[in-house]
Structure formats: C-alpha cells, structure tokens
Amino acid sequence: MSKRPHIRFIINPTSGPKSKVDMAAQIQLHLDHGKFSHDVVYTQRAGHAPELASEAASSGCAIVVAVGGDGTVNEVARGLLHTDTALAILPRGSGNGLARHLLVPIMPQGALRVLNKGHVTTIDSGSINGHPFFTTAGIGFDAYISSVFAGNKKRGLQSYVELVMKEVRNYRHLPVKASINGAVIDTDCFVMAFANAAQYGNNAYIAPEADIQDGLLDVCLVRRLDIIKALNLSYSMLTNQLAHADSAEYFKTTHVQVETEEPMMFHADGEYMGKTSAFDVHIQPLSLKVVTPQISIA
Ligand SMILES: Nc1ncnc2c1ncn2[C@@H]1O[C@H](COP(=O)(O)OP(=O)(O)OP(=O)(O)O)[C@@H](O)[C@H]1O
C-alpha cells in the first residue's frame, strides 16, 4: 500500500434505480488522487460487503465507501464496527437514511467532495437481537412493510408509498410487553421503532430528536392507528416534528426488551430480519467512524 491513505469503494451493482450513472467513472473523475490511493470492488451477492469491508479494515485501509442504499451501508458498516477504518457513503439507494442524517450529499460529485475533505467523526450504532443497525430498527408495521417490499419487483419511493397506503388499512396492532428505562409497559403495538438516526430515509422522520452521537436510542411507540392518527403521524414524519401524544410516544434509552404473545416481524435498517417473540435492543455508543461534511450532524 502506498503512503497515501487508501480508500476502498464497495459497489453493490444491484442498488438503486437503474440509472446510467457509472459510479466507477465518477470516482475516477472526482476523487482527489493526489491525496488518496484507492481500489474498487463489486459485491457478488448479499452478505459479501461485510467480508470486503472487514478485509480492508484488517489491511489498514483508512476509509471504506459503501456505494449503494441503506442495505449496502449496513453491510459495509458491520464490517467496520469498532475498527479505526471510517465508513463513507456514495448514496445509490431510494431512501439513503444514514447519508441524509449525516448530511452527505446525494449526488456523486458532492459526496466525493466530502470524501476528499476526509473529515472523520464517530457515531453510535444499535443492535436488535444481535443484528447491527445504523439508522433504524423496528418491530410491527415497518418490519411488515420491509418484508413485503423485499419481494417487490418495483423499487423506489413511489412504489414504497403505494405499498404503505395499501397495507396500512389491513395491518393490525399486536399486544407486547416492553421494558424501557425500568418501566414495564403492557400495550398494543402497531409499530415500535428504535432510532439511532432521525429518519427512515427519504426525509421521513420517525424520531426527530434522535442524536447519532448521544449514546441513546430514540424509541417511537405507536400503540394503535386510525385514520386521524395516521394523518397526524404522516404529517409529523414529513415535517420533522414530534407527533401528537395521542398518536405516538417517544422514549430515550440505552436498552429495550420486548416480549410478544405471538411472533412479530422485525427489521434492521429496512432489511427484513424474520419473526420472533423476544427482542433485545441495545445502543453501542461511539462504535463506528464515519466521514461527514465538517458541520454538526446531531
Ligand atoms: N451483488 C449482489 N447481488 C444481489 N444482492 C446484493 C448484492 N450485493 C448486495 N446485495 C444485497 O442488496 C441489498 C439491498 O441493497 P441496497 O439497500 O443497497 O439497495 P436498494 O434496496 O436498491 O436501496 P433502498 O433500500 O434504498 O431501496 C443489500 O442488503 C445486500 O444484501
């Protein structure tokens, strides 16, 4: 490896819209080659990116760039947790939740400008039943949507919104017992979201007050949903405000345990993880180095 800090780009060729942007060409054009050496690798399958990222970290690579959506970001970040190698993002997904929270530009040229400056900070991550997440995890409706969306041939924001509108009328809350901050809450649960970052992606804010460096998870509990609450919640999410207390409750904590009467679906960073009836959700404070613009990212 040369004396210049090395950057590995991990490109998921299946991510995002089928646009004509050639990411390898963008990297060649806009990366500061005087400052960094680099290599570009492509994922061959789901689950390949953590191996490529952790191999880069072991060989002393300074920065690994996830070129993809939040699924790819999750996989690359998993391979870099608790190492000195920083994650950077070249967003290619439809939601780009972590990139948006970190104020990384969505267009390749802007994201590469941030990378060239190389400003590194450290953020928290979360884990749900041992699966790391960096943006949000959740049980209930959002996990159900991630399970249906995973099998959807159509991607993108419009298909996602159509899916949510169609399914929200059919999905029913389920009883859960949650332990948060020493209190046990027996409640119905339409959705319980665990937020490290403030948004799901696409500027849909599930936890407007989430601070990615405070060592805390922001929990958003929606007990039941009717049309009025759904409208209030959607409006709040799109305007980055807390929902009315009748629609959603918010908690800040380091650890949540949830038991459910029947198995419930869960997701990590929008990827469907399966169904189970016991959940253990933790924050891992300041566990991942990331490249960000040199501005406050709280
Ligand atoms: N070469 C590959 N072939 C098939 N799947 C892959 C490959 N590389 C990565 N994956 C899987 O693709 C999944 C989805 O990737 P990602 O989230 O980046 O794109 P996306 O689904 O298009 O974006 P968004 O979630 O924002 O819509 C990842 O979780 C990863 O497991």
Short mmCIF file of N, CA, C and O in Angstrom, two decimals, residues 205-274:
data_model
loop_
_atom_site.label_atom_id
_atom_site.label_comp_id
_atom_site.label_asym_id
_atom_site.label_seq_id
_atom_site.Cartn_x
_atom_site.Cartn_y
_atom_site.Cartn_z
N TYR A 205 -39.12 11.37 8.94
CA TYR A 205 -38.51 11.42 10.29
C TYR A 205 -39.37 10.68 11.30
O TYR A 205 -40.43 11.15 11.67
N ILE A 206 -38.86 9.54 11.79
CA ILE A 206 -39.59 8.77 12.79
C ILE A 206 -39.20 9.23 14.21
O ILE A 206 -39.95 9.04 15.15
N ALA A 207 -38.04 9.84 14.34
CA ALA A 207 -37.55 10.27 15.67
C ALA A 207 -36.81 11.59 15.51
O ALA A 207 -35.58 11.63 15.51
N PRO A 208 -37.56 12.69 15.38
CA PRO A 208 -36.95 13.98 15.05
C PRO A 208 -35.85 14.42 16.02
O PRO A 208 -34.97 15.18 15.64
N GLU A 209 -35.90 13.92 17.27
CA GLU A 209 -34.91 14.39 18.25
C GLU A 209 -33.70 13.47 18.36
O GLU A 209 -32.86 13.66 19.23
N ALA A 210 -33.62 12.44 17.51
CA ALA A 210 -32.51 11.48 17.63
C ALA A 210 -31.18 12.17 17.34
O ALA A 210 -31.05 12.92 16.38
N ASP A 211 -30.22 11.89 18.22
CA ASP A 211 -28.85 12.41 18.08
C ASP A 211 -27.96 11.18 17.93
O ASP A 211 -27.96 10.30 18.81
N ILE A 212 -27.23 11.10 16.84
CA ILE A 212 -26.49 9.87 16.50
C ILE A 212 -25.20 9.70 17.30
O ILE A 212 -24.48 8.73 17.14
N GLN A 213 -24.93 10.68 18.18
CA GLN A 213 -23.70 10.61 18.97
C GLN A 213 -23.96 10.69 20.47
O GLN A 213 -23.03 10.90 21.24
N ASP A 214 -25.24 10.52 20.89
CA ASP A 214 -25.55 10.75 22.31
C ASP A 214 -25.55 9.48 23.16
O ASP A 214 -25.86 9.53 24.36
N GLY A 215 -25.25 8.32 22.57
CA GLY A 215 -25.25 7.07 23.34
C GLY A 215 -26.65 6.60 23.71
O GLY A 215 -26.81 5.78 24.63
N LEU A 216 -27.66 7.10 23.01
CA LEU A 216 -29.05 6.74 23.34
C LEU A 216 -29.83 6.35 22.09
O LEU A 216 -29.59 6.90 21.01
N LEU A 217 -30.77 5.43 22.28
CA LEU A 217 -31.74 5.11 21.23
C LEU A 217 -32.98 5.96 21.45
O LEU A 217 -33.38 6.17 22.60
N ASP A 218 -33.60 6.43 20.38
CA ASP A 218 -34.90 7.09 20.49
C ASP A 218 -35.96 6.06 20.09
O ASP A 218 -35.92 5.55 18.97
N VAL A 219 -36.85 5.74 21.02
CA VAL A 219 -37.89 4.75 20.74
C VAL A 219 -39.18 5.50 20.41
O VAL A 219 -39.55 6.43 21.13
N CYS A 220 -39.83 5.09 19.32
CA CYS A 220 -41.12 5.68 18.97
C CYS A 220 -42.16 4.56 18.99
O CYS A 220 -42.03 3.59 18.23
N LEU A 221 -43.13 4.68 19.90
CA LEU A 221 -44.17 3.66 20.04
C LEU A 221 -45.51 4.19 19.53
O LEU A 221 -46.01 5.21 20.00
N VAL A 222 -46.06 3.48 18.54
CA VAL A 222 -47.41 3.77 18.06
C VAL A 222 -48.27 2.60 18.51
O VAL A 222 -48.09 1.46 18.05
N ARG A 223 -49.20 2.86 19.44
CA ARG A 223 -49.95 1.75 20.04
C ARG A 223 -51.02 1.22 19.08
O ARG A 223 -51.14 0.04 18.86
N ARG A 224 -51.83 2.13 18.58
CA ARG A 224 -52.90 1.78 17.63
C ARG A 224 -52.95 2.86 16.58
O ARG A 224 -52.56 3.99 16.84
N LEU A 225 -53.47 2.52 15.43
CA LEU A 225 -53.55 3.54 14.38
C LEU A 225 -54.96 3.59 13.83
O LEU A 225 -55.55 2.56 13.52
N ASP A 226 -55.51 4.81 13.74
CA ASP A 226 -56.75 5.02 12.98
C ASP A 226 -56.44 6.11 11.96
O ASP A 226 -55.32 6.61 11.92
N ILE A 227 -57.43 6.52 11.18
CA ILE A 227 -57.15 7.43 10.08
C ILE A 227 -56.62 8.79 10.58
O ILE A 227 -55.68 9.35 10.01
N ILE A 228 -57.18 9.28 11.71
CA ILE A 228 -56.74 10.59 12.25
C ILE A 228 -55.29 10.50 12.71
O ILE A 228 -54.45 11.35 12.38
N LYS A 229 -54.99 9.41 13.46
CA LYS A 229 -53.60 9.26 13.95
C LYS A 229 -52.64 9.05 12.78
O LYS A 229 -51.51 9.55 12.80
N ALA A 230 -53.09 8.31 11.78
CA ALA A 230 -52.23 8.06 10.61
C ALA A 230 -51.88 9.37 9.91
O ALA A 230 -50.73 9.60 9.53
N LEU A 231 -52.87 10.26 9.79
CA LEU A 231 -52.63 11.55 9.14
C LEU A 231 -51.69 12.40 9.98
O LEU A 231 -50.76 13.02 9.47
N ASN A 232 -51.92 12.41 11.30
CA ASN A 232 -51.07 13.20 12.19
C ASN A 232 -49.63 12.70 12.15
O ASN A 232 -48.68 13.48 12.04
N LEU A 233 -49.49 11.36 12.19
CA LEU A 233 -48.15 10.76 12.18
C LEU A 233 -47.44 11.04 10.85
O LEU A 233 -46.26 11.42 10.83
N SER A 234 -48.15 10.89 9.74
CA SER A 234 -47.53 11.13 8.42
C SER A 234 -47.09 12.58 8.31
O SER A 234 -45.97 12.87 7.84
N TYR A 235 -47.96 13.51 8.76
CA TYR A 235 -47.63 14.94 8.68
C TYR A 235 -46.37 15.21 9.51
O TYR A 235 -45.45 15.90 9.06
N SER A 236 -46.32 14.65 10.73
CA SER A 236 -45.17 14.88 11.61
C SER A 236 -43.90 14.32 10.99
O SER A 236 -42.85 14.96 11.02
N MET A 237 -44.01 13.12 10.41
CA MET A 237 -42.82 12.50 9.82
C MET A 237 -42.28 13.32 8.65
O MET A 237 -41.08 13.47 8.48
N LEU A 238 -43.19 13.86 7.86
CA LEU A 238 -42.75 14.62 6.68
C LEU A 238 -42.30 16.03 7.01
O LEU A 238 -41.62 16.67 6.20
N THR A 239 -42.68 16.53 8.20
CA THR A 239 -42.27 17.90 8.57
C THR A 239 -41.23 17.89 9.70
O THR A 239 -40.94 18.93 10.27
N ASN A 240 -40.71 16.69 10.02
CA ASN A 240 -39.64 16.57 11.02
C ASN A 240 -40.05 17.13 12.38
O ASN A 240 -39.31 17.88 13.02
N GLN A 241 -41.29 16.76 12.81
CA GLN A 241 -41.77 17.20 14.13
C GLN A 241 -42.24 15.99 14.92
O GLN A 241 -42.67 14.99 14.32
N LEU A 242 -42.23 16.09 16.25
CA LEU A 242 -42.80 15.03 17.08
C LEU A 242 -44.29 14.96 16.80
O LEU A 242 -44.95 15.99 16.64
N ALA A 243 -44.84 13.73 16.77
CA ALA A 243 -46.29 13.58 16.57
C ALA A 243 -47.01 13.93 17.86
O ALA A 243 -46.43 13.94 18.95
N HIS A 244 -48.32 14.19 17.74
CA HIS A 244 -49.15 14.45 18.91
C HIS A 244 -49.10 13.24 19.85
O HIS A 244 -49.02 12.10 19.38
N ALA A 245 -49.15 13.50 21.17
CA ALA A 245 -49.01 12.41 22.15
C ALA A 245 -50.07 11.31 21.99
O ALA A 245 -49.86 10.17 22.39
N ASP A 246 -51.24 11.64 21.41
CA ASP A 246 -52.26 10.61 21.17
C ASP A 246 -51.84 9.63 20.06
O ASP A 246 -52.37 8.52 19.97
N SER A 247 -50.93 10.08 19.20
CA SER A 247 -50.55 9.26 18.04
C SER A 247 -49.30 8.44 18.29
O SER A 247 -49.20 7.29 17.85
N ALA A 248 -48.33 9.04 18.98
CA ALA A 248 -47.06 8.34 19.20
C ALA A 248 -46.43 8.80 20.50
O ALA A 248 -46.63 9.93 20.93
N GLU A 249 -45.70 7.86 21.14
CA GLU A 249 -44.95 8.22 22.35
C GLU A 249 -43.46 8.01 22.08
O GLU A 249 -43.11 7.08 21.34
N TYR A 250 -42.64 8.83 22.69
CA TYR A 250 -41.19 8.78 22.43
C TYR A 250 -40.45 8.56 23.75
O TYR A 250 -40.83 9.12 24.78
N PHE A 251 -39.40 7.76 23.69
CA PHE A 251 -38.56 7.50 24.87
C PHE A 251 -37.10 7.56 24.43
O PHE A 251 -36.79 7.18 23.31
N LYS A 252 -36.22 7.97 25.34
CA LYS A 252 -34.78 7.87 25.08
C LYS A 252 -34.22 6.86 26.07
O LYS A 252 -34.52 6.94 27.27
N THR A 253 -33.42 5.91 25.59
CA THR A 253 -32.92 4.85 26.46
C THR A 253 -31.69 4.19 25.84
O THR A 253 -31.38 4.42 24.67
N THR A 254 -31.03 3.33 26.64
CA THR A 254 -29.87 2.59 26.10
C THR A 254 -30.24 1.16 25.73
O THR A 254 -29.50 0.50 25.01
N HIS A 255 -31.37 0.66 26.28
CA HIS A 255 -31.68 -0.77 26.16
C HIS A 255 -33.19 -0.97 26.24
O HIS A 255 -33.84 -0.38 27.10
N VAL A 256 -33.72 -1.77 25.35
CA VAL A 256 -35.16 -2.09 25.38
C VAL A 256 -35.31 -3.60 25.25
O VAL A 256 -34.63 -4.23 24.43
N GLN A 257 -36.20 -4.17 26.06
CA GLN A 257 -36.57 -5.58 25.88
C GLN A 257 -38.06 -5.63 25.57
O GLN A 257 -38.85 -4.92 26.22
N VAL A 258 -38.42 -6.47 24.62
CA VAL A 258 -39.84 -6.60 24.25
C VAL A 258 -40.19 -8.08 24.17
O VAL A 258 -39.44 -8.87 23.58
N GLU A 259 -41.32 -8.44 24.78
CA GLU A 259 -41.85 -9.80 24.61
C GLU A 259 -43.21 -9.68 23.96
O GLU A 259 -43.98 -8.78 24.31
N THR A 260 -43.50 -10.61 23.04
CA THR A 260 -44.78 -10.53 22.34
C THR A 260 -45.53 -11.85 22.50
O THR A 260 -44.91 -12.90 22.66
N GLU A 261 -46.86 -11.80 22.45
CA GLU A 261 -47.65 -13.02 22.61
C GLU A 261 -47.49 -13.92 21.40
O GLU A 261 -47.36 -15.12 21.52
N GLU A 262 -47.53 -13.30 20.20
CA GLU A 262 -47.26 -14.09 19.00
C GLU A 262 -46.06 -13.50 18.28
O GLU A 262 -45.77 -12.30 18.44
N PRO A 263 -45.34 -14.31 17.51
CA PRO A 263 -44.13 -13.81 16.85
C PRO A 263 -44.42 -12.57 16.02
O PRO A 263 -45.44 -12.50 15.34
N MET A 264 -43.53 -11.58 16.11
CA MET A 264 -43.68 -10.36 15.32
C MET A 264 -42.47 -10.19 14.40
O MET A 264 -41.37 -10.64 14.70
N MET A 265 -42.73 -9.52 13.28
CA MET A 265 -41.66 -9.27 12.31
C MET A 265 -40.75 -8.15 12.82
O MET A 265 -41.21 -7.25 13.50
N PHE A 266 -39.47 -8.23 12.45
CA PHE A 266 -38.58 -7.10 12.77
C PHE A 266 -37.65 -6.82 11.60
O PHE A 266 -37.44 -7.67 10.73
N HIS A 267 -37.13 -5.57 11.60
CA HIS A 267 -36.19 -5.19 10.54
C HIS A 267 -35.00 -4.46 11.15
O HIS A 267 -35.06 -3.97 12.29
N ALA A 268 -33.92 -4.43 10.41
CA ALA A 268 -32.74 -3.64 10.79
C ALA A 268 -32.35 -2.84 9.55
O ALA A 268 -32.08 -3.44 8.49
N ASP A 269 -32.36 -1.52 9.65
CA ASP A 269 -32.06 -0.63 8.51
C ASP A 269 -32.91 -0.97 7.28
O ASP A 269 -32.41 -0.94 6.14
N GLY A 270 -34.17 -1.32 7.52
CA GLY A 270 -35.09 -1.56 6.40
C GLY A 270 -34.99 -2.94 5.79
O GLY A 270 -35.76 -3.27 4.89
N GLU A 271 -34.05 -3.77 6.27
CA GLU A 271 -33.95 -5.14 5.74
C GLU A 271 -34.74 -6.05 6.66
O GLU A 271 -34.52 -6.06 7.89
N TYR A 272 -35.64 -6.82 6.09
CA TYR A 272 -36.48 -7.73 6.88
C TYR A 272 -35.61 -8.81 7.52
O TYR A 272 -34.82 -9.47 6.84
N MET A 273 -35.77 -9.02 8.84
CA MET A 273 -34.91 -9.97 9.56
C MET A 273 -35.63 -11.24 10.00
O MET A 273 -35.00 -12.15 10.52
N GLY A 274 -36.96 -11.30 9.90
CA GLY A 274 -37.68 -12.50 10.32
C GLY A 274 -38.70 -12.19 11.40
O GLY A 274 -39.03 -11.02 11.63
#
